[in-house]
XYZ file of C-alpha atoms in Angstrom:
339
model
C 105.249 104.636 153.543
C 108.738 105.390 152.111
C 110.056 108.868 153.234
C 111.160 111.616 151.027
C 113.168 114.015 153.668
C 117.388 113.972 153.938
C 119.281 113.485 156.225
C 121.948 116.049 156.423
C 124.832 114.729 155.007
C 122.435 113.012 152.357
C 121.074 116.579 151.365
C 124.989 117.606 151.771
C 126.375 114.157 149.186
C 123.328 115.713 146.888
C 123.470 119.399 146.809
C 127.058 119.433 146.729
C 127.857 121.639 149.862
C 128.982 120.477 152.868
C 127.805 119.337 156.303
C 129.664 122.279 158.189
C 128.471 124.322 155.456
C 124.675 123.647 155.962
C 124.636 123.582 159.849
C 125.864 127.067 159.010
C 123.789 128.304 157.145
C 121.199 126.962 158.703
C 122.249 128.723 161.671
C 122.223 132.220 159.506
C 118.981 131.508 158.262
C 119.756 131.875 154.201
C 118.194 127.814 154.582
C 116.977 126.010 157.367
C 115.666 122.550 157.528
C 112.317 121.660 157.243
C 112.564 119.593 160.139
C 114.593 119.289 163.259
C 114.188 116.322 166.007
C 113.653 118.522 169.220
C 115.163 115.215 171.154
C 118.310 114.770 169.176
C 118.680 118.006 166.924
C 118.732 116.474 164.223
C 118.655 118.457 161.060
C 115.875 117.015 157.788
C 114.947 118.143 154.656
C 112.322 118.119 152.113
C 113.046 116.804 148.635
C 111.656 120.471 147.443
C 114.813 121.956 149.087
C 116.968 120.133 147.615
C 116.752 122.609 144.124
C 117.490 125.755 146.185
C 120.497 123.488 148.195
C 122.110 123.221 144.622
C 121.639 126.508 144.064
C 122.909 127.857 146.818
C 125.605 126.160 146.159
C 126.392 127.685 142.946
C 126.045 130.860 144.395
C 128.671 129.650 147.736
C 131.451 129.023 145.486
C 131.505 131.664 143.229
C 131.708 133.768 146.013
C 128.077 136.137 146.713
C 127.395 137.679 149.563
C 124.880 136.396 152.703
C 122.724 138.882 152.368
C 122.531 138.410 148.248
C 122.301 134.011 148.707
C 119.529 134.949 150.644
C 118.005 137.248 148.150
C 118.398 135.446 145.674
C 116.516 132.191 147.941
C 113.841 134.654 148.510
C 113.175 136.896 146.105
C 111.328 137.507 143.604
C 112.250 136.744 140.103
C 113.024 140.668 138.933
C 114.657 140.620 141.881
C 117.646 137.271 141.787
C 118.233 138.102 138.825
C 119.284 141.901 139.052
C 121.038 140.754 142.393
C 123.240 138.185 140.022
C 123.635 140.768 138.166
C 125.086 143.187 140.636
C 127.002 140.515 142.105
C 128.255 139.924 138.449
C 129.674 143.521 138.433
C 131.289 143.665 141.480
C 133.292 140.391 140.092
C 133.613 142.590 137.116
C 135.386 145.356 139.040
C 138.077 142.891 141.042
C 139.429 141.829 138.303
C 139.331 145.254 136.652
C 141.834 146.460 140.088
C 143.255 142.618 140.220
C 144.669 143.286 136.804
C 146.001 146.700 137.491
C 147.235 145.738 140.681
C 149.489 143.145 138.158
C 150.189 145.268 135.751
C 151.297 147.517 137.872
C 153.640 145.294 139.653
C 155.136 144.607 136.189
C 155.918 148.319 135.580
C 157.921 148.102 138.886
C 159.627 145.148 138.777
C 161.232 146.011 134.525
C 162.154 149.391 136.502
C 164.324 147.535 138.567
C 166.161 146.587 135.472
C 165.376 149.210 133.127
C 164.486 152.943 134.101
C 161.271 153.755 133.098
C 160.318 155.968 129.688
C 158.789 159.454 130.399
C 155.529 159.846 130.281
C 153.603 163.535 129.221
C 150.667 164.699 130.010
C 149.330 167.338 127.404
C 145.883 168.275 128.579
C 143.871 171.760 128.487
C 144.853 174.299 131.114
C 141.170 175.073 131.869
C 139.725 171.770 132.251
C 142.765 170.825 134.367
C 142.404 174.128 136.970
C 138.614 173.115 137.015
C 139.956 169.391 138.299
C 142.535 171.215 140.291
C 139.917 173.120 141.968
C 137.092 170.507 142.239
C 138.641 168.314 144.495
C 141.616 170.785 146.178
C 139.371 171.287 149.485
C 139.490 167.414 150.237
C 143.127 167.776 150.340
C 144.879 167.772 153.366
C 147.761 170.368 154.000
C 149.828 169.078 157.084
C 151.959 166.013 157.461
C 149.440 164.665 159.866
C 147.987 162.180 156.494
C 151.097 161.577 154.322
C 150.100 158.550 152.522
C 147.242 160.841 151.067
C 148.714 163.940 151.673
C 148.065 166.059 148.329
C 146.680 165.293 145.712
C 146.397 161.961 143.003
C 147.115 162.089 139.294
C 146.452 158.788 137.660
C 146.502 159.101 133.957
C 144.259 155.279 132.180
C 142.932 156.078 128.852
C 142.350 158.988 127.754
C 141.384 160.895 131.266
C 142.962 162.014 134.142
C 141.365 160.295 137.323
C 142.195 163.990 139.915
C 142.024 162.961 144.207
C 141.945 163.930 147.257
C 141.455 162.245 150.625
C 141.081 163.590 154.466
C 139.046 160.522 154.950
C 136.044 162.408 155.983
C 135.672 163.113 152.276
C 136.299 161.835 148.078
C 137.171 164.068 146.007
C 137.126 163.064 142.166
C 137.381 165.176 138.349
C 138.254 164.039 135.294
C 139.873 166.347 132.332
C 140.454 164.864 128.736
C 144.506 163.814 128.527
C 147.044 162.682 126.110
C 149.037 160.617 126.671
C 152.277 159.588 125.526
C 154.458 157.067 126.845
C 153.609 153.587 129.521
C 149.881 154.629 132.122
C 151.117 156.442 135.126
C 149.946 157.739 138.399
C 151.322 160.360 141.079
C 150.681 161.773 144.746
C 151.515 165.460 143.685
C 151.872 166.681 147.767
C 149.586 170.181 147.488
C 152.257 172.832 147.587
C 153.379 171.552 145.217
C 149.347 170.748 143.218
C 148.512 174.212 144.601
C 152.554 175.356 142.714
C 151.401 173.835 139.541
C 148.088 175.495 139.124
C 149.267 178.488 140.082
C 151.180 178.273 136.180
C 148.008 177.594 134.311
C 145.813 180.925 134.462
C 146.311 182.585 130.877
C 147.194 179.292 129.015
C 145.669 177.173 127.069
C 147.261 173.463 127.146
C 149.836 172.471 129.391
C 152.019 169.872 129.730
C 152.603 167.073 131.926
C 155.692 165.240 132.031
C 156.364 161.860 134.152
C 160.440 160.868 134.418
C 161.496 158.495 137.000
C 161.180 160.106 140.590
C 160.863 164.012 138.661
C 157.587 165.712 138.098
C 157.153 168.766 135.479
C 154.399 171.045 134.893
C 155.282 172.672 131.499
C 152.026 175.908 130.650
C 152.329 178.594 128.456
C 156.392 178.907 128.837
C 156.464 178.256 132.524
C 158.370 175.109 133.729
C 157.556 174.473 137.229
C 159.010 171.231 138.667
C 159.360 169.000 142.227
C 159.575 165.255 143.502
C 156.011 162.943 144.219
C 155.232 162.134 147.678
C 156.393 158.127 147.951
C 153.628 156.554 149.410
C 151.048 154.911 148.277
C 147.794 156.081 147.536
C 144.622 154.546 148.690
C 142.823 152.184 146.148
C 140.640 155.409 144.964
C 138.362 153.068 143.596
C 137.068 150.403 145.796
C 135.837 153.397 147.264
C 133.775 154.453 144.193
C 131.339 151.848 144.205
C 128.136 153.057 146.229
C 125.083 151.010 146.071
C 122.765 153.904 147.079
C 118.722 153.732 148.186
C 117.524 157.184 147.625
C 118.699 159.943 145.349
C 117.683 163.849 146.439
C 118.073 166.834 144.421
C 118.113 170.153 145.773
C 118.895 173.450 144.742
C 121.205 175.858 146.423
C 119.366 177.886 148.315
C 117.627 173.948 149.701
C 120.691 173.518 150.936
C 121.881 176.440 152.419
C 118.651 176.162 154.430
C 119.102 172.827 155.603
C 117.945 172.276 159.022
C 121.558 171.578 161.648
C 121.753 170.425 164.994
C 125.099 170.396 167.169
C 127.689 166.888 166.403
C 126.852 164.534 169.409
C 131.092 164.197 169.252
C 132.791 167.343 167.634
C 130.198 170.252 168.242
C 130.803 170.981 164.633
C 127.921 172.070 162.530
C 125.563 169.058 161.376
C 122.895 168.960 158.231
C 120.106 166.995 158.992
C 119.284 165.235 155.042
C 116.078 163.167 154.829
C 114.731 161.241 152.168
C 111.497 159.988 151.583
C 109.860 156.660 150.015
C 109.417 159.264 147.017
C 113.253 159.870 146.206
C 114.054 155.886 146.140
C 116.092 154.172 143.221
C 114.171 152.153 141.662
C 114.859 148.722 142.014
C 116.720 149.758 145.126
C 115.427 147.547 148.840
C 114.723 150.494 150.418
C 113.454 151.900 153.760
C 110.520 154.317 153.549
C 112.370 157.432 154.616
C 116.006 157.936 155.809
C 117.762 160.450 157.594
C 121.315 160.640 157.700
C 123.719 163.484 159.649
C 126.655 165.008 158.319
C 129.065 167.987 158.974
C 127.449 170.373 157.311
C 131.014 172.811 156.225
C 131.850 169.825 154.657
C 129.040 169.395 152.557
C 128.520 172.823 151.735
C 132.738 172.920 150.888
C 132.020 170.356 148.441
C 128.640 172.013 146.904
C 131.278 175.152 145.708
C 128.894 177.331 144.208
C 126.662 174.581 142.344
C 123.319 175.702 142.099
C 121.981 172.596 141.860
C 123.617 168.994 142.855
C 122.659 165.562 143.808
C 122.769 163.308 146.833
C 122.462 159.536 146.693
C 122.385 158.006 149.936
C 122.789 154.480 150.833
C 122.464 154.954 154.490
C 122.584 156.791 157.253
C 126.223 156.007 157.968
C 127.417 154.784 154.223
C 129.188 157.630 152.686
C 126.957 158.920 150.495
C 127.763 160.423 147.226
C 128.213 163.992 145.992
C 127.320 164.314 141.581
C 125.778 168.103 139.771
C 123.359 167.909 137.585
C 126.481 170.382 135.200
C 129.700 168.562 136.026
C 129.201 164.840 135.235
C 133.393 164.576 135.552
C 133.360 165.438 138.921
C 131.238 164.365 141.977
C 132.729 163.604 146.117
C 131.414 161.787 148.752
C 131.204 162.949 152.551
C 131.422 160.507 155.468
C 128.253 161.293 157.741
C 128.515 162.086 161.574
C 127.283 159.132 163.808
C 124.797 160.003 166.201
């Protein structure tokens, strides 16, 4: 009887995967042959493996990560569809990032030839003050980290994003803004951001003006000017694409009562966060229990005076998100403490 088994070369031609790719996926345990000759090491594939091989080839062409390919091939139909949806979102986010960067490059090229027009943001002074207060704790004051030493302002589509990070935590707050002129982003040195915040106390509205290399804030008849930092702020948007597996809700009292232990490296007071199976998010591939250690002082600073906060955890070494039910436009990320 004629064999229906295929050699690795035959499977490569039929599936669109190269021989080297089939060897790689075999070694990674993603797509293994039906038989391997113990003497020669020749791989042979069953005819019913061809549909999966062709599916794998398509997933490879769209750049799906190895773990995602495995879940598509071995998971339930619902899990496979969820993985495809997640990868499509990643591709769309990547395209959005590429468009934004190319737009910035075009603006830089245009500025060589023509002076950049002035951009003016009109915002509620109270909303801007609240946003500055919400991110200030994560803004380093010194010049040791010049690329992040301040508060980053990023205006687009009627929203002003304010971002601050000291590499251990990252805070983001939004406030509505009317933009006149081209989209704008700038890193305000921490001292300049603090001085701008002091102008907002009794004002109803504030104007933020970006004119070439100059930043000006106007509020209630007062005016302050200064120069933004001449550094490229890190691409904070990539850091916001988390895949949490657990969500834990804490009150302020529960937060203060978290068990403490000593951080092995820094000696800083560390809070031990515990998530159980009951905290797992629907559809997430989550372990039954999760233990994450974080700097307790950083966590309390991020919580501020909130009565309740929501912690989204993705693993013992993944950044965790700190959100607030009463402040949907503000959140922060915190890096765990290695144990």
